[in-house]
mmCIF file of C-alpha atoms in Angstrom:
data_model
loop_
_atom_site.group_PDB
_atom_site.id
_atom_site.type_symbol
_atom_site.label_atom_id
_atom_site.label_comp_id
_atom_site.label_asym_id
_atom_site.label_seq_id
_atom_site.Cartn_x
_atom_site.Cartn_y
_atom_site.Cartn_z
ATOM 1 C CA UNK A 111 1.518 5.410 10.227
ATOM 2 C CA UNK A 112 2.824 2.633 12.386
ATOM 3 C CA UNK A 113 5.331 -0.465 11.097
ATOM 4 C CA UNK A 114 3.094 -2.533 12.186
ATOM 5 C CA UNK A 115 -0.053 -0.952 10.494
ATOM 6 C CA UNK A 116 -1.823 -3.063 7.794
ATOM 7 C CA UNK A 117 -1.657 -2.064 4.072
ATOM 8 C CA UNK A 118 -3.327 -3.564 1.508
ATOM 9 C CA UNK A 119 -1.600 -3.267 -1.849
ATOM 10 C CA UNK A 120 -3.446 -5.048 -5.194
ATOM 11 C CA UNK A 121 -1.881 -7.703 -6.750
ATOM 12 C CA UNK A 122 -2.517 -10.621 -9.646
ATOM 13 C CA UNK A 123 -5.098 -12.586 -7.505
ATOM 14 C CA UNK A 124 -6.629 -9.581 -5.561
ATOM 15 C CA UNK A 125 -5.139 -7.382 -2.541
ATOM 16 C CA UNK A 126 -2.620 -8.530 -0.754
ATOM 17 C CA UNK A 127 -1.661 -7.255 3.519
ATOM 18 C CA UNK A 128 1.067 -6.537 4.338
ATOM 19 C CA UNK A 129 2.408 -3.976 7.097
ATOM 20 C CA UNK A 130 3.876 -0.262 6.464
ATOM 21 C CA UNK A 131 7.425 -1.382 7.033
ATOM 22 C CA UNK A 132 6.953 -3.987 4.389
ATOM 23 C CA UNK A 133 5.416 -1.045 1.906
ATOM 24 C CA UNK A 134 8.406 0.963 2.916
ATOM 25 C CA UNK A 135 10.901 -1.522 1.959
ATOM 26 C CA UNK A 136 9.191 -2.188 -1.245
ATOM 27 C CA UNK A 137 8.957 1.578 -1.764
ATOM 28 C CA UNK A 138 12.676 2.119 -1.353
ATOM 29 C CA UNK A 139 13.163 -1.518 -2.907
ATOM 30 C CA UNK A 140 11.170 -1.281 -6.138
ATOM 31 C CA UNK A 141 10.600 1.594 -8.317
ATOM 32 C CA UNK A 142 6.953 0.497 -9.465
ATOM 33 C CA UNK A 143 5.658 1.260 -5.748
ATOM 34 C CA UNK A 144 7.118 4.942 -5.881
ATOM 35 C CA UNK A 145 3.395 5.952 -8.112
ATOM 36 C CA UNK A 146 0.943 3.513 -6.213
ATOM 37 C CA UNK A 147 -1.663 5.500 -4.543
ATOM 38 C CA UNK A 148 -3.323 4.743 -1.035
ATOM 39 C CA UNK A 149 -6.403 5.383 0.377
ATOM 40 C CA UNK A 150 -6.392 5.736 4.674
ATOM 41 C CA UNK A 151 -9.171 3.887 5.713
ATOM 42 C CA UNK A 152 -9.678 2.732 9.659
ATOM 43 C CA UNK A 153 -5.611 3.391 10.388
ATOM 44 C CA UNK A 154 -4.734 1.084 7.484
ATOM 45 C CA UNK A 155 -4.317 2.384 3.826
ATOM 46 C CA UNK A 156 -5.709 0.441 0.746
ATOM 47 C CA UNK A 157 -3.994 0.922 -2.615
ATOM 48 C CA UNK A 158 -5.996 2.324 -5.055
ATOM 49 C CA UNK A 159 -6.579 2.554 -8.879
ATOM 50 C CA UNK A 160 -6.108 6.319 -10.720
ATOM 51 C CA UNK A 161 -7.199 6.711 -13.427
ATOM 52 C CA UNK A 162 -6.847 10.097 -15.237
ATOM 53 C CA UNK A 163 -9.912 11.558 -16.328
#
């Protein structure tokens, strides 16, 4: 992926874009982003719900 790729990670009103670097940063930043789960759709990635079975 690209910095400058959009991500769309969900929040409390809906998803929210922001760009890889910015996922990065949270990733490193924030320990709840570490077990998010993305989708690639189009070159941009979409956070998704999981939901074990």
């Amino acid at each position: 992926m690209f910095d400058n790729s959009r991500c769309f990670v969900l929040g409390s009103d809906g998803y929210e874009e922001i760009t890889y670097a910015e996922l990065r940063e949270r990733r490193a930043d924030d320990p709840a982003y570490t077990g998010k789960r993305f989708l690639r759709l189009h070159g941009m990635l979409m956070e998704v719900l999981f939901i074990p079975a």
